[in-house]
Short mmCIF file of C-alpha atoms in Angstrom, two decimals:
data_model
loop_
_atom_site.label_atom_id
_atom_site.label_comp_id
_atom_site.label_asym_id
_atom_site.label_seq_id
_atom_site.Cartn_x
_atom_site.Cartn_y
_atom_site.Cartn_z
CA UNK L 23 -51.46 26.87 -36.55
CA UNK L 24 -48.01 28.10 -35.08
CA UNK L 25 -45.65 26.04 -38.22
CA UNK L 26 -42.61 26.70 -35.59
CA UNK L 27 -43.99 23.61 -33.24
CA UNK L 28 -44.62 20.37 -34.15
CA UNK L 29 -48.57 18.82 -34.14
CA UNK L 30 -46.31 16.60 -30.61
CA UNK L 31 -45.38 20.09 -29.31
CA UNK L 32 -48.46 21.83 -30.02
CA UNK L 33 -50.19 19.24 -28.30
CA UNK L 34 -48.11 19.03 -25.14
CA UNK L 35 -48.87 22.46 -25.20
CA UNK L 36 -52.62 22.06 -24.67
CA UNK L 37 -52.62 19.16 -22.26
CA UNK L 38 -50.17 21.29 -20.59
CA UNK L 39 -52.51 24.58 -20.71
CA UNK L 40 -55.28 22.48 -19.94
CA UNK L 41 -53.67 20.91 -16.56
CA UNK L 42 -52.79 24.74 -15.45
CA UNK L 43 -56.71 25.63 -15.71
CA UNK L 44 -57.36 22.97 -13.54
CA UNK L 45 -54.80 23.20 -10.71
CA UNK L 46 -54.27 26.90 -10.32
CA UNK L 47 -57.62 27.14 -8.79
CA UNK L 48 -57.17 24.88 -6.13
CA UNK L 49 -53.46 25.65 -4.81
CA UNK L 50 -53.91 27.41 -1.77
CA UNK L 51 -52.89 30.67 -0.41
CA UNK L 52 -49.22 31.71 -0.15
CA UNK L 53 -47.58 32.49 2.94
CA UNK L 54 -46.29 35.50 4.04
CA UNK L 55 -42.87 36.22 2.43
CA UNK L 56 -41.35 36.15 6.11
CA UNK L 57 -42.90 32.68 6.82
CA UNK L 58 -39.97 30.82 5.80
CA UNK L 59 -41.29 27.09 6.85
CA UNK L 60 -44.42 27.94 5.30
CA UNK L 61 -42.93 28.93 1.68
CA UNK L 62 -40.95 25.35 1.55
CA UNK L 63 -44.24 23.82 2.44
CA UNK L 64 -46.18 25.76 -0.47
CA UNK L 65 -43.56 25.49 -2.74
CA UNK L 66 -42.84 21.50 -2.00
CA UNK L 67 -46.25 20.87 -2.40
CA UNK L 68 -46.08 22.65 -5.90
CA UNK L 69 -43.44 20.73 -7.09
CA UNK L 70 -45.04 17.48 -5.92
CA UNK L 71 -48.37 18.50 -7.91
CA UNK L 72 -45.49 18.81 -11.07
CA UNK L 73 -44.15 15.75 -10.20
CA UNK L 74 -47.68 13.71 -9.90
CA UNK L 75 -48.40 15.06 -13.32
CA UNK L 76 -45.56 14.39 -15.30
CA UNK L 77 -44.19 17.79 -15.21
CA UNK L 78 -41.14 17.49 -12.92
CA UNK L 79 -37.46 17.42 -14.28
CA UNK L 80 -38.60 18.11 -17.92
CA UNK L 81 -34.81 19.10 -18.11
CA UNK L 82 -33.93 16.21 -16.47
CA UNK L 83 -32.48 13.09 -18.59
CA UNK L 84 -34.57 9.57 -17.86
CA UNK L 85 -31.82 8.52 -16.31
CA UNK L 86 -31.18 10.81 -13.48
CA UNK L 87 -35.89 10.64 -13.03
CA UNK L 88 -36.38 13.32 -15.83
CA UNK L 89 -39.02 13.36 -17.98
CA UNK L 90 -36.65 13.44 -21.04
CA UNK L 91 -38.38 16.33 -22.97
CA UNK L 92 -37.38 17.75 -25.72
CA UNK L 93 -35.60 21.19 -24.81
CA UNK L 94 -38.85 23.21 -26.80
CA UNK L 95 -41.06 21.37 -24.67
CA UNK L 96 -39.00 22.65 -21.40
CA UNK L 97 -39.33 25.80 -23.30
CA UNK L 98 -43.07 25.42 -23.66
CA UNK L 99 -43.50 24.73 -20.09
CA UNK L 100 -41.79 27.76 -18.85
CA UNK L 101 -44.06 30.11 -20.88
CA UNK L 102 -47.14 28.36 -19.93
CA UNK L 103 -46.52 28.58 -16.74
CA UNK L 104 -45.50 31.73 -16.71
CA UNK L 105 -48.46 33.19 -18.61
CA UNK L 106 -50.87 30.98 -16.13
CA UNK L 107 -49.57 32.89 -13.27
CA UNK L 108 -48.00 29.36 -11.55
CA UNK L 109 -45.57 29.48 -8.69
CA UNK L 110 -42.07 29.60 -9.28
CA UNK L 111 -39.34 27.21 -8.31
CA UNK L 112 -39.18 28.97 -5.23
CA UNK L 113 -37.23 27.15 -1.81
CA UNK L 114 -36.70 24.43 -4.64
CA UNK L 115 -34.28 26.34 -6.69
CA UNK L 116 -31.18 24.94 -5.88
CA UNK L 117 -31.95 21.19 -5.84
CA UNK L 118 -33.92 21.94 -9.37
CA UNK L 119 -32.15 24.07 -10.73
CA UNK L 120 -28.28 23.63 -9.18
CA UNK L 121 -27.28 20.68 -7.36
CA UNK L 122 -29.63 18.33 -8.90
CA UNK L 123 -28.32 18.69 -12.57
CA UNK L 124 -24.98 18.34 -11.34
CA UNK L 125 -25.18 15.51 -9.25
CA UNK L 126 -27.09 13.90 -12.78
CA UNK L 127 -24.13 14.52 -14.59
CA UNK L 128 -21.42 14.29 -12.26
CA UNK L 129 -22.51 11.95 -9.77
CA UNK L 130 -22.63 7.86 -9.36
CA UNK L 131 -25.31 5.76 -9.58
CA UNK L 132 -26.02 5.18 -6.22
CA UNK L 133 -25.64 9.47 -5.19
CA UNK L 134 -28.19 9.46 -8.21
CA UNK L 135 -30.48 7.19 -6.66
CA UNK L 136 -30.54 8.85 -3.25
CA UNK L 137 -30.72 12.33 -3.89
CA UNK L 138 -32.38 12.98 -7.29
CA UNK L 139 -36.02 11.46 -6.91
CA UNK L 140 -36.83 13.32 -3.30
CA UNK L 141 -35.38 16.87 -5.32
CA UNK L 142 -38.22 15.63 -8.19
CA UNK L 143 -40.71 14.91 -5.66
CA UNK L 144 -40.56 18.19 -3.49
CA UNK L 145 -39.29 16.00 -0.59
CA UNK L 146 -35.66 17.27 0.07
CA UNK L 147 -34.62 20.92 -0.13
CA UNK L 148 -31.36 22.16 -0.98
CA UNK L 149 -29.06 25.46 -0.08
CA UNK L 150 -25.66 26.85 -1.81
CA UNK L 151 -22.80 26.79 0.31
CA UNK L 152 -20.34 28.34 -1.83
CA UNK L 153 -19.24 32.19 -1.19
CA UNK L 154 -17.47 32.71 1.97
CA UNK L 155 -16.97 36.45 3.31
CA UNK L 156 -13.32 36.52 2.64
CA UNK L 157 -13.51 35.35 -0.88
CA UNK L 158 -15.27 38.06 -2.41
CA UNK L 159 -16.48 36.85 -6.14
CA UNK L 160 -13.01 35.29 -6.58
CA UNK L 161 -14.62 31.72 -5.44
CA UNK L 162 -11.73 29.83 -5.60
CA UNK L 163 -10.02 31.53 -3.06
CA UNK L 164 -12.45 30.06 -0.53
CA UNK L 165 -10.66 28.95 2.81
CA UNK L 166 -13.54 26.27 3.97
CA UNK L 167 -11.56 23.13 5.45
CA UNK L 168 -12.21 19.61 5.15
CA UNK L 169 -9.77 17.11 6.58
CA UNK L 170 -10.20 13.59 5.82
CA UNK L 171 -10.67 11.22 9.28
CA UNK L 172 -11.15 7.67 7.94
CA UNK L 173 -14.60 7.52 5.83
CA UNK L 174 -15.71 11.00 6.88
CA UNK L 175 -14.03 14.93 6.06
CA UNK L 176 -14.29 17.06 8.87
CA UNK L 177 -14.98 20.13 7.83
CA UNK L 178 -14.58 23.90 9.72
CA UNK L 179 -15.12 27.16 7.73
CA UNK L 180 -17.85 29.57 7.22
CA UNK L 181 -19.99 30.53 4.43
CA UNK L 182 -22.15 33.66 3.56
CA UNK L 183 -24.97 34.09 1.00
CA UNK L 184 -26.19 30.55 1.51
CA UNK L 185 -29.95 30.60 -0.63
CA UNK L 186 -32.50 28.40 1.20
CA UNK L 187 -30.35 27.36 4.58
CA UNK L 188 -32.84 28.26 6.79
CA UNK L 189 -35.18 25.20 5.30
CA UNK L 190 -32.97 23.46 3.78
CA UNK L 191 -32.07 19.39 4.15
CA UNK L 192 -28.57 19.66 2.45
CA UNK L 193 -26.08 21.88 1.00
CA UNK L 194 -24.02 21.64 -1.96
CA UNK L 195 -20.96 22.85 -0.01
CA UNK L 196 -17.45 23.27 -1.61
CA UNK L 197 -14.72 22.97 0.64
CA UNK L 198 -10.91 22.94 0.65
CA UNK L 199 -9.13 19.28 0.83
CA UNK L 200 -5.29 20.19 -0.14
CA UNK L 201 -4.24 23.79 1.17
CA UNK L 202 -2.64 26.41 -1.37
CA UNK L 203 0.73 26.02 -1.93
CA UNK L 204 3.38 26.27 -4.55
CA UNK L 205 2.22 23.13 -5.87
CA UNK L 206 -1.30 23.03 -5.51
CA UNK L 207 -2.85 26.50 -7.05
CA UNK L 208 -5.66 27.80 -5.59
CA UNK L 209 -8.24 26.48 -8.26
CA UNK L 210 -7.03 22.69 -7.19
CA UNK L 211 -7.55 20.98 -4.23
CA UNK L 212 -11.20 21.91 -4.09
CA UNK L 213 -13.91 19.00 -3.61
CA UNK L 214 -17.64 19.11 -3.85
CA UNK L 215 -19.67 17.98 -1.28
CA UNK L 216 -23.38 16.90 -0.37
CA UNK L 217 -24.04 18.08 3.09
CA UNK L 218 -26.68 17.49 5.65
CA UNK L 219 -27.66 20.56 7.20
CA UNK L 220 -28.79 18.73 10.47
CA UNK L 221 -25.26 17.35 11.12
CA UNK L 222 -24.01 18.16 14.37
CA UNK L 223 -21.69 21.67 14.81
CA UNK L 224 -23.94 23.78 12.27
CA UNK L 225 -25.14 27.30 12.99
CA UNK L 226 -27.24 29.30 10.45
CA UNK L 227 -28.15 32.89 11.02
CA UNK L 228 -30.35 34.35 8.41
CA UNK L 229 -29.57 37.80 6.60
CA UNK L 230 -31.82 40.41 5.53
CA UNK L 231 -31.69 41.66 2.55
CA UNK L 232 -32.32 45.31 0.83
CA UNK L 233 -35.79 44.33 0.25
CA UNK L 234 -36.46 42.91 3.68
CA UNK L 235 -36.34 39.46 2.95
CA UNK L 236 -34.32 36.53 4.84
CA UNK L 237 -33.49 33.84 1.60
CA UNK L 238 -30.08 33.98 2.38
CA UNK L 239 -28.04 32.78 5.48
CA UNK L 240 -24.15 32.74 6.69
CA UNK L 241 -23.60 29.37 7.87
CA UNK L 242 -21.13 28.38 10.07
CA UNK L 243 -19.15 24.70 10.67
CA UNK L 244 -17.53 23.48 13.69
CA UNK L 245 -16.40 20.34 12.97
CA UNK L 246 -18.62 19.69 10.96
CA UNK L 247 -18.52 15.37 9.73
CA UNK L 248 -19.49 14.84 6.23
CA UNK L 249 -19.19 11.13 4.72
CA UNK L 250 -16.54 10.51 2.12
CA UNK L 251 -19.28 9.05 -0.17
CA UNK L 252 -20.77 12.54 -0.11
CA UNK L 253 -18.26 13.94 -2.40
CA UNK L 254 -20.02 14.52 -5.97
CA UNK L 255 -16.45 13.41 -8.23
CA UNK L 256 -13.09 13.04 -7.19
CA UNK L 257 -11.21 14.39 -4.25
CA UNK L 258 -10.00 17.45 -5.01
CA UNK L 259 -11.19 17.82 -9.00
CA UNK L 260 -14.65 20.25 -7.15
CA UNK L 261 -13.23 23.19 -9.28
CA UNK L 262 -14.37 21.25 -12.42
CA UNK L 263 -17.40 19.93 -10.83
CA UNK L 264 -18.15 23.43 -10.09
CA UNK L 265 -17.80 24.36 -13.41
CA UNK L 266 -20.51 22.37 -14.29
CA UNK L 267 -22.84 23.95 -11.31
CA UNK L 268 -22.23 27.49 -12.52
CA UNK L 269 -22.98 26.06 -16.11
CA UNK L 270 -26.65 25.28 -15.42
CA UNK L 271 -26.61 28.20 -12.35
CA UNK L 272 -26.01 31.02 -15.49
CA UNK L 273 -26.60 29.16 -19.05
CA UNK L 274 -31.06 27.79 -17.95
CA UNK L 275 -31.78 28.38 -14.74
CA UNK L 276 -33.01 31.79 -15.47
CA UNK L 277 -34.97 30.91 -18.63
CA UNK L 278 -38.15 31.07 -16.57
CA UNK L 279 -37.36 34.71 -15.60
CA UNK L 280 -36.55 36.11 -18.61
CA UNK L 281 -40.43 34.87 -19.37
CA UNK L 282 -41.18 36.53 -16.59
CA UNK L 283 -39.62 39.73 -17.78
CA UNK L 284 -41.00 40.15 -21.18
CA UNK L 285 -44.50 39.99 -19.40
CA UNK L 286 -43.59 42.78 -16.84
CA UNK L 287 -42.10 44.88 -19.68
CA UNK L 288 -45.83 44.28 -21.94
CA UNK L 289 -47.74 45.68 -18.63
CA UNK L 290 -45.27 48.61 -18.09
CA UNK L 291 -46.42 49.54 -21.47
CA UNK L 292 -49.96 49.55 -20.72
CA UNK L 293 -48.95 51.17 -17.48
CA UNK L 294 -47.19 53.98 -19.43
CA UNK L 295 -50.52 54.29 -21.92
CA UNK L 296 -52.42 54.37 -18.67
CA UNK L 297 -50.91 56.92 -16.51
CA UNK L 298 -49.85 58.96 -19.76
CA UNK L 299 -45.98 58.45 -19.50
CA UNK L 300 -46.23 57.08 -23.13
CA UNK L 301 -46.27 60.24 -24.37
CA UNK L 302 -42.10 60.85 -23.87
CA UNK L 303 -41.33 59.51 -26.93
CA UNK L 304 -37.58 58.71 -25.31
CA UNK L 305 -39.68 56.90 -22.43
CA UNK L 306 -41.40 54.61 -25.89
CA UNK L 307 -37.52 54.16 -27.53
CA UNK L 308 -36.33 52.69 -24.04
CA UNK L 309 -39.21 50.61 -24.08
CA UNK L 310 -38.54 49.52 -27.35
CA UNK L 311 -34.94 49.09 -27.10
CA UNK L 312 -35.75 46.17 -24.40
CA UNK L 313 -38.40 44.76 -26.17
CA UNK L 314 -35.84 43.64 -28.63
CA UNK L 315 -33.40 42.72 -25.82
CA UNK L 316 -35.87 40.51 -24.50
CA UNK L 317 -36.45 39.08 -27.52
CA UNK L 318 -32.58 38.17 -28.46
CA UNK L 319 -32.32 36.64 -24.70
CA UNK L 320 -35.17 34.41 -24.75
CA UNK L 321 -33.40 33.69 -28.71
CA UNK L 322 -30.34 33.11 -26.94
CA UNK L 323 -32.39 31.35 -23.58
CA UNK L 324 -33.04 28.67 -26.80
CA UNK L 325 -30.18 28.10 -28.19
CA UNK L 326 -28.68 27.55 -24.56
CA UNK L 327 -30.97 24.87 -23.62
CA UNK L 328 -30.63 23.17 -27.21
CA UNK L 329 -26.38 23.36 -26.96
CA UNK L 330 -27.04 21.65 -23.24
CA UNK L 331 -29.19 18.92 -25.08
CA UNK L 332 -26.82 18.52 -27.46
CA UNK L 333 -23.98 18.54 -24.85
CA UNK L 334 -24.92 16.19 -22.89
CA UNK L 335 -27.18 18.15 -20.55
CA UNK L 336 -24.34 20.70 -19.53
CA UNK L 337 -24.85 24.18 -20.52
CA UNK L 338 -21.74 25.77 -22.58
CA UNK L 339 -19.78 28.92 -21.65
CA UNK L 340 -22.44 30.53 -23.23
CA UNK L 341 -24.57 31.39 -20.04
CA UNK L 342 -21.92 33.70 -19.75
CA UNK L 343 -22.65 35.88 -22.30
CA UNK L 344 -26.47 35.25 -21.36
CA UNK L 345 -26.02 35.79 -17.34
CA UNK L 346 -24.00 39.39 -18.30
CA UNK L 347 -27.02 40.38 -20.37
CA UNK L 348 -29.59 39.71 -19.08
CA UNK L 349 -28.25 41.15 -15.58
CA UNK L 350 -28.05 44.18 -17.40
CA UNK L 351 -30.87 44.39 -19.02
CA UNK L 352 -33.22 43.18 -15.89
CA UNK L 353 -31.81 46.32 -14.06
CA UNK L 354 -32.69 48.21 -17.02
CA UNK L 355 -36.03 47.37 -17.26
CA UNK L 356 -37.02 47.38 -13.68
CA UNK L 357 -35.00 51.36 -13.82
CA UNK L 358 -37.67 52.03 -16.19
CA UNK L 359 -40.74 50.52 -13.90
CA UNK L 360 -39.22 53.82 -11.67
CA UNK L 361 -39.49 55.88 -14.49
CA UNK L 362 -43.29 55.10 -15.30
CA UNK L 363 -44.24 54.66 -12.13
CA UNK L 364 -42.72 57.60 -10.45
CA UNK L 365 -42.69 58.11 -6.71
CA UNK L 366 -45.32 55.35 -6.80
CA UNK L 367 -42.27 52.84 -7.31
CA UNK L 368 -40.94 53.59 -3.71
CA UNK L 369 -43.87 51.72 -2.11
CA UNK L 370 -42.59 48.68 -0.95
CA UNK L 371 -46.28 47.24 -0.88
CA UNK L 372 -46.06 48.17 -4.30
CA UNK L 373 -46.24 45.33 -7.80
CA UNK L 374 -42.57 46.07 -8.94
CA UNK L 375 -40.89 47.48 -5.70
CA UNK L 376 -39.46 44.57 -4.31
CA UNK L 377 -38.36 43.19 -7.92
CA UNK L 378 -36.62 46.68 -8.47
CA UNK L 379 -34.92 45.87 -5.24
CA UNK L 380 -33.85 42.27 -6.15
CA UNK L 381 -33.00 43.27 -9.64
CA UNK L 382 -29.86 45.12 -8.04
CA UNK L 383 -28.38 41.73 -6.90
CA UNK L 384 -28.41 40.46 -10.38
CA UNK L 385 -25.19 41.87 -11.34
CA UNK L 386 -23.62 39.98 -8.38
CA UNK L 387 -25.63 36.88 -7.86
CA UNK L 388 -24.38 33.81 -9.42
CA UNK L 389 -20.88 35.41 -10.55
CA UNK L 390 -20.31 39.05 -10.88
CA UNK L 391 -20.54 40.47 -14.16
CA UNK L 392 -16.48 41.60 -13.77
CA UNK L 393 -16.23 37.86 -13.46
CA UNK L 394 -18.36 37.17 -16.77
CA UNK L 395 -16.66 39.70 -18.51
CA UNK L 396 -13.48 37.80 -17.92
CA UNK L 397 -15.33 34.60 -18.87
CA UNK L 398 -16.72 35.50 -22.27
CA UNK L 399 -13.22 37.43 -22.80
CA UNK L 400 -11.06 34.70 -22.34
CA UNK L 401 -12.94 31.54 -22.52
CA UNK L 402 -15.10 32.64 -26.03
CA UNK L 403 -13.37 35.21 -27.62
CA UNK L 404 -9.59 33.49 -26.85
CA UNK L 405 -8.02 37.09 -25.41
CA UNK L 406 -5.18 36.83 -23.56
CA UNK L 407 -5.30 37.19 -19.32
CA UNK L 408 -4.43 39.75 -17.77
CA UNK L 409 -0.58 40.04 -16.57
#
């Protein structure tokens, strides 16, 4: 008996276990990685098979449709179904993972109503319309437009990196409502907005990526008309509501990865013993080295997700430090995979290619580390800004 869980954990453990073993087997085959329409249908009908189970929004509080878990039993769930092998969040990961916990603690009852339970069920997808190409990572400098016209904003802009536009239903789109000025700094007059991506005057054009792959789009508005009652908070306040986005984006939505992770690292290791590589003895102190970074993240992956439950549900400035990290350290590792595997890692056919390529993003994606670094400087440790 594991005395860290409760006899209520352990057990949600094997009921949990016990569902996997059943529904792995009969989850059919994934798409191709290009087949874009075919991934949201694979990975809706995933989440839907979570959600007829009891599974979905374990992170969730009851009254946003969450299951109310305790945060180890979200834990618990992540490294079961990680060690079964089940699909990730996938086309899902903004609504899950993003919008969806923001709109549950930011939004009204009614924007609860309408958009949580079709993110729970697998119905509605969402995509991130934040980063614009003349922003760079300084966010807030974004130029996106939206000019109130009775009960609607009209809104005319562009933005780049958009995850999931190709298939998604609607964006979580931050636009500009009061122009920079004297009196209105760039970080105010920024407002939060649910958008439908089949509104009239939108263009997505998907970009491909180092790795070949098209999850990211620029998106383009003409005009575009968004209802007033879209706006997740007050006109506006969207820096702060963003704040709480890039709370959940850095402090738990990458718990399940760094699961991920420390199982990629154990198989390196019998890669190394395989293909004799774990004879260097440096190669066996690098390995080492991030077995114990591993460890501390998915330490400090815990305490996260327990501050969020006792927050509230919002994630502290601690995903900072985490996000810097474990950026870090992902590269790291997946360096390494080159370093056992030799030329064998160029293959792009090959297990860890295409994760070696994605794991160069990470240092960019969701806040560059510069930007963390500034964070965790400023915010934690209470240095001063620079003049």
């Amino acid at each position: 008996m594991d005395l860290t869980y409760t006899q209520e954990e352990q057990d949600f453990r094997a009921r949990l276990r016990e569902w996997l073993g059943k529904t792995l087997p009969e989850l059919p085959a994934k798409p191709s990685p290009d087949d874009w329409p075919g991934r949201r249908a694979y990975d809706c009908g995933w989440q839907r098979r979570l959600y007829d189970a009891g599974y979905a929004g374990l992170h969730w509080p009851v009254d946003a449709g969450g299951r109310g878990a305790t945060p180890t039993q979200h834990l618990i769930f992540l490294e079961e179904t990680e060690r079964a092998g089940a699909p990730y969040v996938g086309a899902n990961f903004v609504g899950l993972l993003h919008a969806g916990p923001t709109i549950a603690a930011e939004g009204t009852a009614a924007q609860r109503a309408r958009w949580l339970p079709p993110v729970l069920r697998g119905d509605e997808v969402w995509c991130q319309g934040f980063s614009e190409p003349d922003a760079g990572s300084d966010l807030a400098a974004l130029r996106t437009r939206a000019v109130r016209d009775g009960e609607d904003y009209v809104i005319t802009g562009s933005k780049i990196w958009t995850s999931h536009a190709e298939v998604a239903d609607w964006c979580e789109l931050l636009v500009r409502t009061d122009p920079i000025s004297a009196e209105t700094p760039k970080h105010r007059g920024i407002s939060w907005l649910a958008m439908p991506m089949d509104a009239p005057g939108i263009t997505v054009r998907p970009l491909r990526t180092l790795a070949g792959s098209t999850e990211f789009a620029e998106v383009f508005l003409d005009e575009v008309r968004v209802p007033v009652a879209n706006r997740v908070g007050e006109e506006n306040d969207g820096w702060r509501v963003t704040m709480v986005t890039l709370s959940f984006e850095r402090g738990t939505a990458f718990v399940g990865e760094v699961v991920a992770c420390r199982r990629t690292l154990g198989e390196l290791a019998r890669t190394a013993r395989a293909n004799g590589r774990w004879d260097d003895p440096v190669l066996r102190r690098r390995l080492g080295r991030l077995y114990g970074e591993f460890g501390a993240l998915w330490r400090l992956t815990q305490w996260n997700v327990s501050e969020s439950e006792a927050s509230g549900g919002v994630p502290g400035v601690g995903g900072s430090v985490f996000k810097l990290a474990y950026s870090h350290a992902r590269q790291e590792l997946y360096d390494t995979v080159a370093e056992v595997l030799g030329a064998d890692s160029l293959a792009l056919d090959g297990e860890w290619a295409l994760d070696r390529l994605s794991s160069l993003s990470y240092t960019i994606a969701a806040g560059t580390s510069q930007i963390q670094r500034n964070i965790v400087a400023e915010r934690i440790l209470g240095l001063p800004k620079g003049r």
